[in-house]
mmCIF file of C-alpha atoms in Angstrom:
data_model
loop_
_atom_site.group_PDB
_atom_site.id
_atom_site.type_symbol
_atom_site.label_atom_id
_atom_site.label_comp_id
_atom_site.label_asym_id
_atom_site.label_seq_id
_atom_site.Cartn_x
_atom_site.Cartn_y
_atom_site.Cartn_z
ATOM 1 C CA MET A 1 -18.062 34.344 54.732
ATOM 2 C CA GLU A 2 -21.020 34.236 52.128
ATOM 3 C CA LYS A 3 -20.225 37.347 50.716
ATOM 4 C CA ALA A 4 -16.344 36.522 50.204
ATOM 5 C CA LYS A 5 -17.565 33.043 48.480
ATOM 6 C CA LYS A 6 -19.886 34.761 45.956
ATOM 7 C CA LYS A 7 -17.277 37.260 44.675
ATOM 8 C CA PRO A 8 -15.027 34.672 43.143
ATOM 9 C CA ILE A 9 -17.972 33.103 41.323
ATOM 10 C CA LEU A 10 -19.228 36.508 40.185
ATOM 11 C CA ARG A 11 -15.814 37.102 39.016
ATOM 12 C CA TRP A 12 -15.715 33.749 36.600
ATOM 13 C CA ILE A 13 -19.218 34.802 35.429
ATOM 14 C CA LEU A 14 -18.085 37.966 34.025
ATOM 15 C CA LEU A 15 -14.784 36.457 32.850
ATOM 16 C CA ALA A 16 -16.764 34.180 30.823
ATOM 17 C CA LEU A 17 -19.246 36.741 29.591
ATOM 18 C CA LEU A 18 -16.285 38.790 28.374
ATOM 19 C CA LEU A 19 -14.673 35.512 26.240
ATOM 20 C CA ILE A 20 -18.026 35.409 24.940
ATOM 21 C CA LEU A 21 -18.453 38.796 23.826
ATOM 22 C CA ALA A 22 -14.620 38.582 22.638
ATOM 23 C CA LEU A 23 -15.150 35.517 20.470
ATOM 24 C CA LEU A 24 -18.648 37.259 18.861
ATOM 25 C CA LEU A 25 -16.703 40.376 17.969
ATOM 26 C CA ILE A 26 -13.971 38.203 16.063
ATOM 27 C CA VAL A 27 -16.141 35.776 14.831
ATOM 28 C CA ASN A 28 -18.046 37.567 12.022
ATOM 29 C CA ARG A 29 -21.388 36.703 10.687
ATOM 30 C CA TYR A 30 -20.211 35.108 7.752
ATOM 31 C CA THR A 31 -18.042 32.905 9.536
ATOM 32 C CA VAL A 32 -20.881 31.861 11.621
ATOM 33 C CA ARG A 33 -22.896 31.085 8.211
ATOM 34 C CA GLN A 34 -20.103 29.066 7.123
ATOM 35 C CA VAL A 35 -19.767 27.025 10.289
ATOM 36 C CA TRP A 36 -23.404 26.224 10.601
ATOM 37 C CA CYS A 37 -23.794 25.458 7.147
ATOM 38 C CA ASN A 38 -20.967 22.916 7.365
ATOM 39 C CA VAL A 39 -22.445 21.549 10.859
ATOM 40 C CA PHE A 40 -25.871 20.800 9.790
ATOM 41 C CA SER A 41 -25.296 19.458 6.218
ATOM 42 C CA PRO A 42 -27.572 16.561 5.559
ATOM 43 C CA THR A 43 -26.163 13.240 4.598
ATOM 44 C CA LEU A 44 -28.567 11.580 1.697
ATOM 45 C CA PRO A 45 -28.916 7.877 1.423
ATOM 46 C CA MET A 46 -26.868 6.069 -1.113
ATOM 47 C CA ASP A 47 -27.557 2.425 -3.008
ATOM 48 C CA THR A 48 -24.198 0.793 -2.174
ATOM 49 C CA SER A 49 -25.368 -2.619 -3.448
ATOM 50 C CA ALA A 50 -22.582 -4.452 -5.225
ATOM 51 C CA ASP A 51 -24.954 -5.908 -7.953
ATOM 52 C CA TRP A 52 -25.435 -4.140 -11.317
ATOM 53 C CA SER A 53 -27.784 -5.637 -13.938
ATOM 54 C CA GLY A 54 -27.710 -2.780 -16.263
ATOM 55 C CA GLY A 55 -24.462 -4.030 -18.158
ATOM 56 C CA LYS A 56 -20.835 -5.235 -17.620
ATOM 57 C CA SER A 57 -18.400 -4.361 -14.859
ATOM 58 C CA TYR A 58 -14.516 -4.377 -15.013
ATOM 59 C CA GLU A 59 -13.342 -3.862 -11.451
ATOM 60 C CA HIS A 60 -9.789 -3.470 -10.704
ATOM 61 C CA LEU A 61 -8.852 -3.028 -14.532
ATOM 62 C CA ALA A 62 -5.165 -2.261 -14.686
ATOM 63 C CA TYR A 63 -3.752 0.675 -17.058
ATOM 64 C CA ALA A 64 -0.399 0.511 -16.207
ATOM 65 C CA THR A 65 2.039 -1.667 -14.072
ATOM 66 C CA ASP A 66 4.083 0.631 -11.833
ATOM 67 C CA SER A 67 1.678 0.087 -8.929
ATOM 68 C CA GLU A 68 -1.140 -1.978 -7.787
ATOM 69 C CA ALA A 69 -2.897 1.624 -7.440
ATOM 70 C CA GLN A 70 -3.105 1.947 -11.055
ATOM 71 C CA TYR A 71 -6.546 0.691 -12.126
ATOM 72 C CA VAL A 72 -9.893 1.795 -13.127
ATOM 73 C CA ASP A 73 -13.401 0.473 -12.140
ATOM 74 C CA LEU A 74 -14.935 0.548 -15.335
ATOM 75 C CA TYR A 75 -18.921 0.219 -15.926
ATOM 76 C CA VAL A 76 -20.742 -0.031 -19.520
ATOM 77 C CA PRO A 77 -24.139 -0.003 -19.840
ATOM 78 C CA ASP A 78 -25.770 -2.662 -22.240
ATOM 79 C CA SER A 79 -26.415 -0.960 -25.569
ATOM 80 C CA PRO A 80 -26.548 -1.655 -29.368
ATOM 81 C CA GLU A 81 -23.977 1.137 -29.891
ATOM 82 C CA PRO A 82 -20.622 1.898 -27.900
ATOM 83 C CA ALA A 83 -21.430 4.262 -24.565
ATOM 84 C CA PRO A 84 -20.091 7.800 -24.194
ATOM 85 C CA LEU A 85 -16.903 7.710 -21.915
ATOM 86 C CA PHE A 86 -17.108 9.577 -18.527
ATOM 87 C CA VAL A 87 -14.303 9.304 -16.556
ATOM 88 C CA MET A 88 -14.250 10.092 -12.848
ATOM 89 C CA ILE A 89 -11.382 10.878 -10.680
ATOM 90 C CA HIS A 90 -11.881 10.936 -6.849
ATOM 91 C CA GLY A 91 -10.504 13.390 -4.296
ATOM 92 C CA GLY A 92 -9.092 12.943 -0.847
ATOM 93 C CA GLY A 93 -6.422 15.688 -0.574
ATOM 94 C CA PHE A 94 -3.930 13.535 -3.068
ATOM 95 C CA ALA A 95 -3.294 11.590 0.095
ATOM 96 C CA PHE A 96 -6.874 9.328 0.792
ATOM 97 C CA ASN A 97 -9.821 7.747 -0.686
ATOM 98 C CA ASP A 98 -9.717 5.443 -4.058
ATOM 99 C CA ALA A 99 -12.013 4.686 -6.963
ATOM 100 C CA GLN A 100 -14.725 3.684 -4.517
ATOM 101 C CA SER A 101 -15.151 7.067 -2.360
ATOM 102 C CA ARG A 102 -18.343 7.962 -1.490
ATOM 103 C CA GLN A 103 -18.402 10.736 -4.098
ATOM 104 C CA ALA A 104 -17.091 8.820 -7.082
ATOM 105 C CA GLN A 105 -19.946 6.147 -6.209
ATOM 106 C CA PHE A 106 -22.402 8.897 -6.386
ATOM 107 C CA MET A 107 -21.348 9.847 -10.011
ATOM 108 C CA TYR A 108 -20.651 6.065 -11.316
ATOM 109 C CA ARG A 109 -23.925 4.911 -9.932
ATOM 110 C CA TYR A 110 -26.070 7.695 -11.928
ATOM 111 C CA PHE A 111 -24.386 8.006 -14.838
ATOM 112 C CA ARG A 112 -24.066 4.055 -15.689
ATOM 113 C CA ASP A 113 -27.863 3.910 -15.379
ATOM 114 C CA HIS A 114 -28.204 6.619 -17.903
ATOM 115 C CA GLY A 115 -25.967 5.376 -20.524
ATOM 116 C CA PHE A 116 -22.732 6.323 -19.837
ATOM 117 C CA ALA A 117 -19.456 4.216 -19.838
ATOM 118 C CA CYS A 118 -18.131 5.171 -16.314
ATOM 119 C CA ALA A 119 -14.501 4.818 -15.668
ATOM 120 C CA SER A 120 -13.690 5.578 -11.982
ATOM 121 C CA VAL A 121 -9.719 6.084 -11.805
ATOM 122 C CA ASN A 122 -7.560 4.757 -8.706
ATOM 123 C CA TYR A 123 -4.287 6.345 -8.662
ATOM 124 C CA ARG A 124 -0.918 6.554 -6.768
ATOM 125 C CA LEU A 125 -1.656 8.799 -3.827
ATOM 126 C CA SER A 126 0.981 11.371 -2.193
ATOM 127 C CA THR A 127 2.061 9.012 0.415
ATOM 128 C CA GLU A 128 3.260 6.481 -2.565
ATOM 129 C CA ALA A 129 4.474 8.923 -5.047
ATOM 130 C CA ALA A 130 5.222 12.668 -5.317
ATOM 131 C CA TYR A 131 3.829 15.301 -8.046
ATOM 132 C CA PRO A 132 2.990 14.901 -10.569
ATOM 133 C CA ALA A 133 2.268 11.117 -10.348
ATOM 134 C CA ALA A 134 -1.359 11.261 -9.825
ATOM 135 C CA THR A 135 -1.872 13.548 -13.046
ATOM 136 C CA CYS A 136 0.270 11.021 -14.945
ATOM 137 C CA ASP A 137 -1.638 8.299 -14.061
ATOM 138 C CA ALA A 138 -5.047 9.853 -14.773
ATOM 139 C CA LYS A 139 -3.727 10.707 -18.568
ATOM 140 C CA ALA A 140 -2.365 7.091 -18.618
ATOM 141 C CA ALA A 141 -5.819 5.719 -17.864
ATOM 142 C CA VAL A 142 -7.682 7.844 -20.373
ATOM 143 C CA ARG A 143 -5.085 6.787 -22.721
ATOM 144 C CA PHE A 144 -5.445 3.337 -22.234
ATOM 145 C CA LEU A 145 -9.094 3.410 -22.248
ATOM 146 C CA CYS A 146 -9.412 5.306 -25.626
ATOM 147 C CA ARG A 147 -6.947 2.614 -26.822
ATOM 148 C CA ASN A 148 -9.130 -0.230 -25.982
ATOM 149 C CA ALA A 149 -12.514 1.348 -26.508
ATOM 150 C CA GLY A 150 -13.491 -1.184 -28.863
ATOM 151 C CA GLU A 151 -12.872 -4.224 -26.570
ATOM 152 C CA TYR A 152 -15.157 -2.443 -23.820
ATOM 153 C CA GLY A 153 -17.751 -1.055 -25.959
ATOM 154 C CA ILE A 154 -16.639 2.418 -25.446
ATOM 155 C CA ASP A 155 -17.378 5.411 -27.644
ATOM 156 C CA ALA A 156 -13.783 7.142 -27.773
ATOM 157 C CA GLY A 157 -14.961 10.145 -29.905
ATOM 158 C CA HIS A 158 -17.043 11.238 -27.075
ATOM 159 C CA ILE A 159 -15.228 11.681 -23.699
ATOM 160 C CA ALA A 160 -16.057 13.848 -20.551
ATOM 161 C CA VAL A 161 -13.912 14.198 -17.480
ATOM 162 C CA TRP A 162 -14.949 14.577 -13.944
ATOM 163 C CA GLY A 163 -13.174 15.432 -10.491
ATOM 164 C CA GLU A 164 -14.091 16.075 -6.948
ATOM 165 C CA SER A 165 -11.667 18.150 -4.777
ATOM 166 C CA ALA A 166 -8.373 17.065 -5.390
ATOM 167 C CA GLY A 167 -9.411 15.006 -8.156
ATOM 168 C CA GLY A 168 -11.195 18.528 -9.722
ATOM 169 C CA TYR A 169 -7.455 19.444 -9.683
ATOM 170 C CA LEU A 170 -6.426 16.429 -11.530
ATOM 171 C CA ALA A 171 -9.478 16.595 -13.899
ATOM 172 C CA ALA A 172 -8.675 19.928 -14.601
ATOM 173 C CA MET A 173 -4.859 19.073 -15.266
ATOM 174 C CA THR A 174 -5.629 16.243 -17.398
ATOM 175 C CA ALA A 175 -8.209 18.230 -19.807
ATOM 176 C CA LEU A 176 -6.164 21.735 -19.890
ATOM 177 C CA SER A 177 -2.768 20.638 -20.056
ATOM 178 C CA ALA A 178 -1.281 19.965 -23.621
ATOM 179 C CA PRO A 179 -1.940 16.268 -24.912
ATOM 180 C CA GLU A 180 1.844 15.636 -24.565
ATOM 181 C CA ALA A 181 2.076 16.894 -21.105
ATOM 182 C CA PHE A 182 2.260 14.615 -17.986
ATOM 183 C CA SER A 183 3.050 11.243 -19.910
ATOM 184 C CA ASP A 184 5.534 10.141 -17.578
ATOM 185 C CA THR A 185 3.396 7.132 -16.745
ATOM 186 C CA LEU A 186 3.321 4.178 -19.699
ATOM 187 C CA CYS A 187 -0.067 2.628 -19.984
ATOM 188 C CA ILE A 188 -0.177 -1.023 -20.737
ATOM 189 C CA GLY A 189 0.709 -1.161 -24.343
ATOM 190 C CA GLU A 190 2.915 1.622 -24.668
ATOM 191 C CA THR A 191 6.667 2.029 -25.135
ATOM 192 C CA GLU A 192 9.081 4.615 -23.992
ATOM 193 C CA ALA A 193 9.291 5.583 -28.106
ATOM 194 C CA GLU A 194 5.633 5.555 -28.433
ATOM 195 C CA ARG A 195 2.679 7.056 -26.609
ATOM 196 C CA PHE A 196 -0.856 6.287 -27.457
ATOM 197 C CA GLU A 197 -2.652 9.293 -28.730
ATOM 198 C CA MET A 198 -4.194 11.466 -25.992
ATOM 199 C CA PRO A 199 -7.923 12.247 -26.792
ATOM 200 C CA ALA A 200 -9.595 15.520 -27.067
ATOM 201 C CA PHE A 201 -12.257 16.001 -24.304
ATOM 202 C CA ASP A 202 -15.858 17.170 -25.056
ATOM 203 C CA ALA A 203 -16.423 18.127 -21.465
ATOM 204 C CA LEU A 204 -14.756 18.823 -18.014
ATOM 205 C CA VAL A 205 -16.929 19.113 -15.147
ATOM 206 C CA ASP A 206 -14.782 20.153 -11.950
ATOM 207 C CA TYR A 207 -16.546 19.892 -8.534
ATOM 208 C CA TYR A 208 -14.897 22.184 -5.889
ATOM 209 C CA GLY A 209 -11.434 21.603 -7.175
ATOM 210 C CA CYS A 210 -8.399 23.399 -5.605
ATOM 211 C CA ILE A 211 -6.866 24.892 -8.895
ATOM 212 C CA ASP A 212 -4.246 27.232 -7.609
ATOM 213 C CA PHE A 213 -2.189 25.952 -4.854
ATOM 214 C CA VAL A 214 -0.873 29.678 -4.330
ATOM 215 C CA THR A 215 -4.020 31.913 -4.810
ATOM 216 C CA GLN A 216 -5.926 29.458 -2.549
ATOM 217 C CA ARG A 217 -3.633 30.381 0.347
ATOM 218 C CA GLY A 218 -5.346 33.870 0.606
ATOM 219 C CA ASN A 219 -8.971 32.972 -0.874
ATOM 220 C CA PHE A 220 -10.621 32.445 2.817
ATOM 221 C CA ALA A 221 -9.335 35.836 3.921
ATOM 222 C CA GLN A 222 -10.814 37.275 0.727
ATOM 223 C CA GLU A 223 -13.959 35.752 1.726
ATOM 224 C CA GLY A 224 -14.128 37.195 5.041
ATOM 225 C CA LEU A 225 -13.813 33.820 7.074
ATOM 226 C CA VAL A 226 -11.726 33.824 10.032
ATOM 227 C CA PRO A 227 -8.483 32.168 9.316
ATOM 228 C CA TRP A 228 -8.220 29.287 12.052
ATOM 229 C CA ILE A 229 -11.735 27.906 10.958
ATOM 230 C CA PRO A 230 -10.236 26.155 7.835
ATOM 231 C CA THR A 231 -7.353 24.939 9.870
ATOM 232 C CA LEU A 232 -9.803 23.454 12.340
ATOM 233 C CA ALA A 233 -12.267 22.067 10.099
ATOM 234 C CA ASN A 234 -9.250 20.192 8.169
ATOM 235 C CA GLY A 235 -7.455 18.649 10.878
ATOM 236 C CA TRP A 236 -8.365 15.235 9.688
ATOM 237 C CA ALA A 237 -5.531 15.647 7.116
ATOM 238 C CA ASN A 238 -2.799 15.924 9.845
ATOM 239 C CA GLU A 239 -1.926 12.198 10.085
ATOM 240 C CA ALA A 240 -0.843 12.084 6.728
ATOM 241 C CA LEU A 241 1.317 15.190 6.502
ATOM 242 C CA GLY A 242 4.418 14.406 8.490
ATOM 243 C CA ASP A 243 6.921 17.385 8.251
ATOM 244 C CA TYR A 244 4.731 19.300 5.513
ATOM 245 C CA GLY A 245 2.112 21.978 6.498
ATOM 246 C CA SER A 246 -0.351 21.222 3.930
ATOM 247 C CA LEU A 247 -1.463 18.317 1.567
ATOM 248 C CA GLU A 248 -0.124 20.256 -1.160
ATOM 249 C CA GLU A 249 3.248 20.366 0.399
ATOM 250 C CA LEU A 250 3.288 16.792 1.082
ATOM 251 C CA TRP A 251 2.280 15.926 -2.690
ATOM 252 C CA LEU A 252 5.449 17.922 -3.938
ATOM 253 C CA ARG A 253 7.584 16.974 -1.009
ATOM 254 C CA LYS A 254 8.502 20.696 -0.545
ATOM 255 C CA ASN A 255 7.322 23.026 1.893
ATOM 256 C CA TYR A 256 5.882 25.947 0.264
ATOM 257 C CA ALA A 257 8.645 28.511 1.272
ATOM 258 C CA ASP A 258 10.908 26.305 -0.820
ATOM 259 C CA TRP A 259 8.717 26.696 -4.009
ATOM 260 C CA GLY A 260 10.135 28.521 -7.041
ATOM 261 C CA ASP A 261 8.141 30.496 -9.394
ATOM 262 C CA GLU A 262 8.137 27.979 -11.737
ATOM 263 C CA GLU A 263 6.551 25.153 -9.618
ATOM 264 C CA LYS A 264 4.136 27.578 -8.922
ATOM 265 C CA ILE A 265 2.835 27.996 -12.097
ATOM 266 C CA GLU A 266 3.814 24.365 -13.603
ATOM 267 C CA THR A 267 1.457 22.818 -10.871
ATOM 268 C CA SER A 268 -1.469 25.257 -11.365
ATOM 269 C CA PRO A 269 -4.401 24.274 -13.906
ATOM 270 C CA LEU A 270 -5.249 28.014 -13.554
ATOM 271 C CA HIS A 271 -2.095 29.175 -15.267
ATOM 272 C CA ARG A 272 -2.493 26.375 -18.105
ATOM 273 C CA ALA A 273 -6.071 27.734 -18.559
ATOM 274 C CA GLU A 274 -4.557 31.128 -18.674
ATOM 275 C CA ARG A 275 -1.988 30.607 -21.631
ATOM 276 C CA GLN A 276 -4.425 28.173 -23.366
ATOM 277 C CA GLU A 277 -2.074 25.254 -23.190
ATOM 278 C CA ASN A 278 -4.895 22.889 -24.113
ATOM 279 C CA ARG A 279 -5.342 22.719 -28.007
ATOM 280 C CA ASN A 280 -8.979 21.523 -27.831
ATOM 281 C CA PRO A 281 -10.689 24.779 -28.139
ATOM 282 C CA GLY A 282 -14.209 23.092 -28.324
ATOM 283 C CA MET A 283 -14.488 21.541 -24.857
ATOM 284 C CA ARG A 284 -16.912 22.995 -22.673
ATOM 285 C CA THR A 285 -16.450 23.553 -18.922
ATOM 286 C CA LEU A 286 -18.810 23.076 -15.869
ATOM 287 C CA LEU A 287 -17.723 24.457 -12.499
ATOM 288 C CA ILE A 288 -19.703 23.473 -9.369
ATOM 289 C CA HIS A 289 -18.698 24.431 -5.879
ATOM 290 C CA GLY A 290 -20.865 24.771 -2.629
ATOM 291 C CA ASP A 291 -20.694 28.429 -1.699
ATOM 292 C CA ALA A 292 -20.175 27.471 2.209
ATOM 293 C CA ASP A 293 -17.106 25.290 1.494
ATOM 294 C CA ILE A 294 -14.191 25.962 4.250
ATOM 295 C CA THR A 295 -11.760 23.167 2.601
ATOM 296 C CA VAL A 296 -11.615 24.445 -0.759
ATOM 297 C CA SER A 297 -12.590 28.320 -1.352
ATOM 298 C CA GLN A 298 -15.381 28.848 -4.000
ATOM 299 C CA LEU A 299 -13.001 31.583 -5.117
ATOM 300 C CA GLN A 300 -10.792 28.797 -6.709
ATOM 301 C CA SER A 301 -13.798 28.011 -9.192
ATOM 302 C CA VAL A 302 -14.390 31.732 -9.811
ATOM 303 C CA GLU A 303 -10.997 32.142 -10.840
ATOM 304 C CA LEU A 304 -10.801 29.226 -13.282
ATOM 305 C CA TYR A 305 -14.021 30.269 -14.449
ATOM 306 C CA GLU A 306 -12.713 33.772 -15.066
ATOM 307 C CA ALA A 307 -9.495 32.779 -16.916
ATOM 308 C CA LEU A 308 -11.638 30.453 -19.552
ATOM 309 C CA ARG A 309 -14.116 33.056 -19.872
ATOM 310 C CA ALA A 310 -11.373 35.856 -20.346
ATOM 311 C CA ASN A 311 -10.163 33.365 -23.227
ATOM 312 C CA GLY A 312 -13.435 33.071 -24.789
ATOM 313 C CA GLU A 313 -14.254 29.524 -23.887
ATOM 314 C CA ASP A 314 -17.605 27.994 -23.049
ATOM 315 C CA VAL A 315 -17.509 27.781 -19.188
ATOM 316 C CA THR A 316 -20.382 27.706 -16.715
ATOM 317 C CA LEU A 317 -20.189 28.226 -12.977
ATOM 318 C CA ARG A 318 -22.339 27.192 -10.530
ATOM 319 C CA LEU A 319 -21.984 28.094 -6.677
ATOM 320 C CA VAL A 320 -24.462 26.162 -4.496
ATOM 321 C CA PRO A 321 -25.963 27.736 -1.628
ATOM 322 C CA LYS A 322 -25.368 26.615 1.689
ATOM 323 C CA CYS A 323 -23.424 23.572 0.381
ATOM 324 C CA LYS A 324 -19.971 22.562 2.085
ATOM 325 C CA HIS A 325 -16.935 20.722 0.646
ATOM 326 C CA ALA A 326 -18.223 17.209 -0.703
ATOM 327 C CA ASP A 327 -21.599 17.883 0.232
ATOM 328 C CA ASP A 328 -24.142 15.131 -0.222
ATOM 329 C CA ARG A 329 -26.787 17.520 -2.035
ATOM 330 C CA LEU A 330 -24.431 17.940 -4.954
ATOM 331 C CA TYR A 331 -24.999 14.753 -5.862
ATOM 332 C CA THR A 332 -28.637 14.729 -5.867
ATOM 333 C CA ASP A 333 -30.794 13.218 -9.168
ATOM 334 C CA GLU A 334 -31.605 16.997 -9.521
ATOM 335 C CA LEU A 335 -28.312 18.519 -9.718
ATOM 336 C CA LEU A 336 -26.671 15.404 -11.645
ATOM 337 C CA GLY A 337 -29.506 15.542 -14.197
ATOM 338 C CA GLU A 338 -28.063 19.168 -14.719
ATOM 339 C CA VAL A 339 -24.575 17.592 -15.122
ATOM 340 C CA GLU A 340 -26.067 14.769 -17.638
ATOM 341 C CA ALA A 341 -27.739 17.807 -19.985
ATOM 342 C CA PHE A 342 -24.612 19.808 -19.918
ATOM 343 C CA VAL A 343 -22.084 16.676 -20.814
ATOM 344 C CA ARG A 344 -24.879 15.641 -23.468
ATOM 345 C CA ALA A 345 -25.182 18.904 -24.885
ATOM 346 C CA SER A 346 -20.996 19.163 -25.113
ATOM 347 C CA PHE A 347 -21.269 15.788 -27.085
ATOM 348 C CA GLU A 348 -23.385 17.448 -29.849
ATOM 349 C CA LYS A 349 -21.827 20.734 -30.181
#
């Protein structure tokens, strides 16, 4: 009787060992490395106090009137001279977060203390308005700020734009598209007959932004990542998707199978960079991406880098080892100091 009982237990042990062996064969070393970096990524402390004594704060400053979501949180340091403007666009897959996201706070808290007027842009999320609403909002916010620069102590002659993740996409679209593109949103003071002038940017800083919705679908396979890992890691977005298969499809209100060739091109900052749509050849671009990102592949930044470089534009790519998507270590004073040096050099070009 005892031998009969042991046989089923032994079978279960052997089956478990076989399953573990199968998983080890399926999950390659690269995938294990990427997952490890994501699971054990450290969290850095951040000062979340609301008080700031270094200048003036204009929170929930409306730039348009179509939606309550159309506002900026503007911080202008005390200075005898107007402060250069750093426009900041939060991420969240087009469907989540706001101007006070963790990443936006890391940015404006550092840069307002280093002499920049920081405008954290809030925009209509995809759950409220479909493509291209968020891009139109971002460009309207920039036009509003520059039109009213004198009132707020802003130097509209020196402007940089930063975004992370979906905000990186929006920042790239804002800086790389033609000045007249995405002008559907009227900022306060504009009319249908007359838009304010869209300023030229000195610098674009893109943190791990999605750059082309088509190529990103195959990027993780190109990296060698097991395909179900990104799906599992990004399951947090499912609550917003409804009948759509991805956050990009939700934003376009159309499943990928129904996208036409024109939509695939027009929604892509990569294509706009390739055809040099932005008529501001002096803009410098800094791309920063963690090499353990399993939400937006690092190859997205590589593709934009290669496109801009092929056009002879001034572009720098920084792949940060062992950093995941939205990793706190991308916002250390050391790395933000590098961003600051890059932006200041762009103002002086």
